[in-house]
Each structure stands twice: as structure tokens, then as C-alpha cells.
């Protein structure tokens, strides 16, 4: 088994990668990662965005911190969260794209690309 073309993938790495998918498989955490793709946000902002109570959002963020997907920083009395890197956001957007393919029809992400291509041709 190979990741890209770098050679065999260590079994422990596969196990950790599967744990990342399990962490992101919960809908609220999935939505939090999407929301954090726009940048750093407070618990209150995230709670409003995902439609959950701040206490529930805090619990999900704690799990994402333990999984090293998000980081927190204090600004006065507020705690601001951000993604540690772009990979988790890429995973959830790719999963959304795959879901669009599973539903049928022309996926929205293909429609957007077609519009952009047409606009570039006109220039």
C-alpha cells in the first residue's frame, strides 16, 4: 500500500489516518472544520454558525484539539480557534465533493469549474 509514490505506508500511520476520518465523521465537527476554513473564530461565532449550543461546540473543539486538528489561543477573555493546517479542511471539502457525486446529477463543484473556464475563455 502506498501514499502517493513515497513507498510503503506504515500501519501505524494508516491507523492514525483512520482515526482522523472517525473524528471528522461527526456532523458537528465536520461543520466546525468547514467554518474554520474561513479563519480564526470564537466559540460563540462557531456555535452560531453550526447551530449548536456553545457548551456543545466547546466539547467538540476539545476533541478536535486532542486530535491536533485545531489549536486555540486566548485573546483577553475570549478563546479563538483555528485549523492547525489546511489538510482537515481539504478532507471535508473533498468529502462534500464526493457526496455530490453520490447524489447524482452534475455536482455543483463541476458546475463552478465550468463557469470559471467559460469566463476565462471569454477574456
mmCIF file of N, CA, C and O in Angstrom, residues 50-91:
data_model
loop_
_atom_site.group_PDB
_atom_site.id
_atom_site.type_symbol
_atom_site.label_atom_id
_atom_site.label_comp_id
_atom_site.label_asym_id
_atom_site.label_seq_id
_atom_site.Cartn_x
_atom_site.Cartn_y
_atom_site.Cartn_z
ATOM 1 N N UNK A 50 -22.792 26.838 13.350
ATOM 2 C CA UNK A 50 -23.189 25.432 13.235
ATOM 3 C C UNK A 50 -24.543 25.147 13.896
ATOM 4 O O UNK A 50 -25.040 24.025 13.818
ATOM 5 N N UNK A 51 -25.129 26.151 14.546
ATOM 6 C CA UNK A 51 -26.454 25.978 15.139
ATOM 7 C C UNK A 51 -26.485 25.073 16.355
ATOM 8 O O UNK A 51 -27.447 24.340 16.576
ATOM 9 N N UNK A 52 -25.444 25.129 17.147
ATOM 10 C CA UNK A 52 -25.347 24.319 18.368
ATOM 11 C C UNK A 52 -25.051 25.226 19.559
ATOM 12 O O UNK A 52 -24.562 26.351 19.397
ATOM 13 N N UNK A 53 -25.313 24.731 20.748
ATOM 14 C CA UNK A 53 -25.021 25.477 21.974
ATOM 15 C C UNK A 53 -23.512 25.637 22.140
ATOM 16 O O UNK A 53 -22.749 24.725 21.780
ATOM 17 N N UNK A 54 -23.067 26.779 22.671
ATOM 18 C CA UNK A 54 -21.624 26.970 22.882
ATOM 19 C C UNK A 54 -20.979 25.863 23.705
ATOM 20 O O UNK A 54 -19.838 25.472 23.424
ATOM 21 N N UNK A 55 -21.685 25.326 24.696
ATOM 22 C CA UNK A 55 -21.101 24.253 25.509
ATOM 23 C C UNK A 55 -20.852 22.997 24.667
ATOM 24 O O UNK A 55 -19.815 22.337 24.817
ATOM 25 N N UNK A 56 -21.776 22.674 23.771
ATOM 26 C CA UNK A 56 -21.590 21.515 22.888
ATOM 27 C C UNK A 56 -20.437 21.762 21.928
ATOM 28 O O UNK A 56 -19.610 20.873 21.678
ATOM 29 N N UNK A 57 -20.363 22.977 21.385
ATOM 30 C CA UNK A 57 -19.279 23.321 20.459
ATOM 31 C C UNK A 57 -17.937 23.227 21.173
ATOM 32 O O UNK A 57 -16.967 22.703 20.620
ATOM 33 N N UNK A 58 -17.876 23.702 22.413
ATOM 34 C CA UNK A 58 -16.628 23.614 23.179
ATOM 35 C C UNK A 58 -16.177 22.171 23.346
ATOM 36 O O UNK A 58 -14.980 21.871 23.257
ATOM 37 N N UNK A 59 -17.114 21.272 23.597
ATOM 38 C CA UNK A 59 -16.758 19.858 23.744
ATOM 39 C C UNK A 59 -16.210 19.285 22.439
ATOM 40 O O UNK A 59 -15.224 18.544 22.442
ATOM 41 N N UNK A 60 -16.833 19.641 21.326
ATOM 42 C CA UNK A 60 -16.337 19.162 20.031
ATOM 43 C C UNK A 60 -14.961 19.754 19.727
ATOM 44 O O UNK A 60 -14.075 19.050 19.214
ATOM 45 N N UNK A 61 -14.777 21.025 20.039
ATOM 46 C CA UNK A 61 -13.481 21.658 19.798
ATOM 47 C C UNK A 61 -12.394 21.020 20.662
ATOM 48 O O UNK A 61 -11.253 20.874 20.210
ATOM 49 N N UNK A 62 -12.740 20.617 21.881
ATOM 50 C CA UNK A 62 -11.764 19.943 22.741
ATOM 51 C C UNK A 62 -11.306 18.640 22.099
ATOM 52 O O UNK A 62 -10.110 18.311 22.120
ATOM 53 N N UNK A 63 -12.225 17.907 21.500
ATOM 54 C CA UNK A 63 -11.856 16.660 20.818
ATOM 55 C C UNK A 63 -10.984 16.950 19.601
ATOM 56 O O UNK A 63 -10.013 16.236 19.333
ATOM 57 N N UNK A 64 -11.327 17.991 18.860
ATOM 58 C CA UNK A 64 -10.519 18.354 17.689
ATOM 59 C C UNK A 64 -9.127 18.824 18.112
ATOM 60 O O UNK A 64 -8.153 18.604 17.389
ATOM 61 N N UNK A 65 -9.030 19.461 19.266
ATOM 62 C CA UNK A 65 -7.710 19.858 19.778
ATOM 63 C C UNK A 65 -6.886 18.630 20.134
ATOM 64 O O UNK A 65 -5.698 18.558 19.812
ATOM 65 N N UNK A 66 -7.518 17.674 20.816
ATOM 66 C CA UNK A 66 -6.796 16.449 21.183
ATOM 67 C C UNK A 66 -6.306 15.696 19.953
ATOM 68 O O UNK A 66 -5.243 15.069 19.976
ATOM 69 N N UNK A 67 -7.071 15.777 18.879
ATOM 70 C CA UNK A 67 -6.696 15.116 17.621
ATOM 71 C C UNK A 67 -5.713 15.955 16.812
ATOM 72 O O UNK A 67 -5.325 15.573 15.709
ATOM 73 N N UNK A 68 -5.323 17.097 17.340
ATOM 74 C CA UNK A 68 -4.389 18.029 16.683
ATOM 75 C C UNK A 68 -4.887 18.508 15.329
ATOM 76 O O UNK A 68 -4.131 18.635 14.370
ATOM 77 N N UNK A 69 -6.192 18.763 15.285
ATOM 78 C CA UNK A 69 -6.796 19.319 14.077
ATOM 79 C C UNK A 69 -6.985 20.820 14.230
ATOM 80 O O UNK A 69 -6.839 21.572 13.271
ATOM 81 N N UNK A 70 -7.292 21.269 15.451
ATOM 82 C CA UNK A 70 -7.436 22.696 15.723
ATOM 83 C C UNK A 70 -6.516 23.103 16.863
ATOM 84 O O UNK A 70 -6.051 22.265 17.642
ATOM 85 N N UNK A 71 -6.270 24.401 16.945
ATOM 86 C CA UNK A 71 -5.500 24.986 18.041
ATOM 87 C C UNK A 71 -6.299 26.161 18.584
ATOM 88 O O UNK A 71 -7.137 26.741 17.882
ATOM 89 N N UNK A 72 -6.029 26.497 19.826
ATOM 90 C CA UNK A 72 -6.725 27.605 20.476
ATOM 91 C C UNK A 72 -5.708 28.637 20.939
ATOM 92 O O UNK A 72 -4.565 28.310 21.252
ATOM 93 N N UNK A 73 -6.173 29.876 20.966
ATOM 94 C CA UNK A 73 -5.353 30.927 21.564
ATOM 95 C C UNK A 73 -6.289 31.858 22.317
ATOM 96 O O UNK A 73 -7.443 32.054 21.937
ATOM 97 N N UNK A 74 -5.770 32.421 23.391
ATOM 98 C CA UNK A 74 -6.560 33.313 24.233
ATOM 99 C C UNK A 74 -6.317 34.756 23.820
ATOM 100 O O UNK A 74 -5.185 35.168 23.582
ATOM 101 N N UNK A 75 -7.402 35.484 23.729
ATOM 102 C CA UNK A 75 -7.348 36.923 23.447
ATOM 103 C C UNK A 75 -8.241 37.582 24.495
ATOM 104 O O UNK A 75 -9.469 37.628 24.332
ATOM 105 N N UNK A 76 -7.623 38.031 25.575
ATOM 106 C CA UNK A 76 -8.415 38.539 26.692
ATOM 107 C C UNK A 76 -9.208 37.395 27.305
ATOM 108 O O UNK A 76 -8.650 36.360 27.655
ATOM 109 N N UNK A 77 -10.525 37.569 27.366
ATOM 110 C CA UNK A 77 -11.378 36.518 27.930
ATOM 111 C C UNK A 77 -11.899 35.563 26.861
ATOM 112 O O UNK A 77 -12.544 34.574 27.185
ATOM 113 N N UNK A 78 -11.633 35.866 25.606
ATOM 114 C CA UNK A 78 -12.114 35.012 24.511
ATOM 115 C C UNK A 78 -11.076 33.963 24.152
ATOM 116 O O UNK A 78 -9.878 34.195 24.278
ATOM 117 N N UNK A 79 -11.581 32.840 23.695
ATOM 118 C CA UNK A 79 -10.715 31.790 23.154
ATOM 119 C C UNK A 79 -11.031 31.694 21.667
ATOM 120 O O UNK A 79 -12.187 31.547 21.274
ATOM 121 N N UNK A 80 -10.006 31.831 20.849
ATOM 122 C CA UNK A 80 -10.157 31.766 19.399
ATOM 123 C C UNK A 80 -9.557 30.464 18.892
ATOM 124 O O UNK A 80 -8.479 30.046 19.328
ATOM 125 N N UNK A 81 -10.273 29.836 17.974
ATOM 126 C CA UNK A 81 -9.843 28.558 17.413
ATOM 127 C C UNK A 81 -9.482 28.733 15.951
ATOM 128 O O UNK A 81 -10.062 29.554 15.244
ATOM 129 N N UNK A 82 -8.525 27.917 15.520
ATOM 130 C CA UNK A 82 -8.102 27.900 14.121
ATOM 131 C C UNK A 82 -7.687 26.491 13.761
ATOM 132 O O UNK A 82 -7.363 25.682 14.635
ATOM 133 N N UNK A 83 -7.702 26.204 12.467
ATOM 134 C CA UNK A 83 -7.192 24.923 11.985
ATOM 135 C C UNK A 83 -5.668 24.945 12.079
ATOM 136 O O UNK A 83 -5.041 25.980 11.812
ATOM 137 N N UNK A 84 -5.075 23.828 12.452
ATOM 138 C CA UNK A 84 -3.615 23.759 12.523
ATOM 139 C C UNK A 84 -2.970 23.786 11.147
ATOM 140 O O UNK A 84 -1.863 24.279 10.982
ATOM 141 N N UNK A 85 -3.652 23.228 10.162
ATOM 142 C CA UNK A 85 -3.166 23.271 8.787
ATOM 143 C C UNK A 85 -4.364 23.118 7.857
ATOM 144 O O UNK A 85 -5.486 22.968 8.319
ATOM 145 N N UNK A 86 -4.130 23.157 6.576
ATOM 146 C CA UNK A 86 -5.218 23.124 5.594
ATOM 147 C C UNK A 86 -5.733 21.717 5.292
ATOM 148 O O UNK A 86 -6.747 21.550 4.621
ATOM 149 N N UNK A 87 -5.080 20.690 5.791
ATOM 150 C CA UNK A 87 -5.423 19.325 5.394
ATOM 151 C C UNK A 87 -6.807 18.880 5.848
ATOM 152 O O UNK A 87 -7.536 18.248 5.080
ATOM 153 N N UNK A 88 -7.192 19.187 7.080
ATOM 154 C CA UNK A 88 -8.522 18.780 7.558
ATOM 155 C C UNK A 88 -9.605 19.464 6.732
ATOM 156 O O UNK A 88 -10.607 18.841 6.364
ATOM 157 N N UNK A 89 -9.390 20.732 6.402
ATOM 158 C CA UNK A 89 -10.374 21.443 5.569
ATOM 159 C C UNK A 89 -10.455 20.813 4.187
ATOM 160 O O UNK A 89 -11.541 20.642 3.629
ATOM 161 N N UNK A 90 -9.326 20.427 3.639
ATOM 162 C CA UNK A 90 -9.315 19.747 2.336
ATOM 163 C C UNK A 90 -10.064 18.420 2.403
ATOM 164 O O UNK A 90 -10.804 18.075 1.478
ATOM 165 N N UNK A 91 -9.879 17.685 3.488
ATOM 166 C CA UNK A 91 -10.584 16.412 3.645
ATOM 167 C C UNK A 91 -12.098 16.604 3.644
ATOM 168 O O UNK A 91 -12.822 15.871 2.972
#
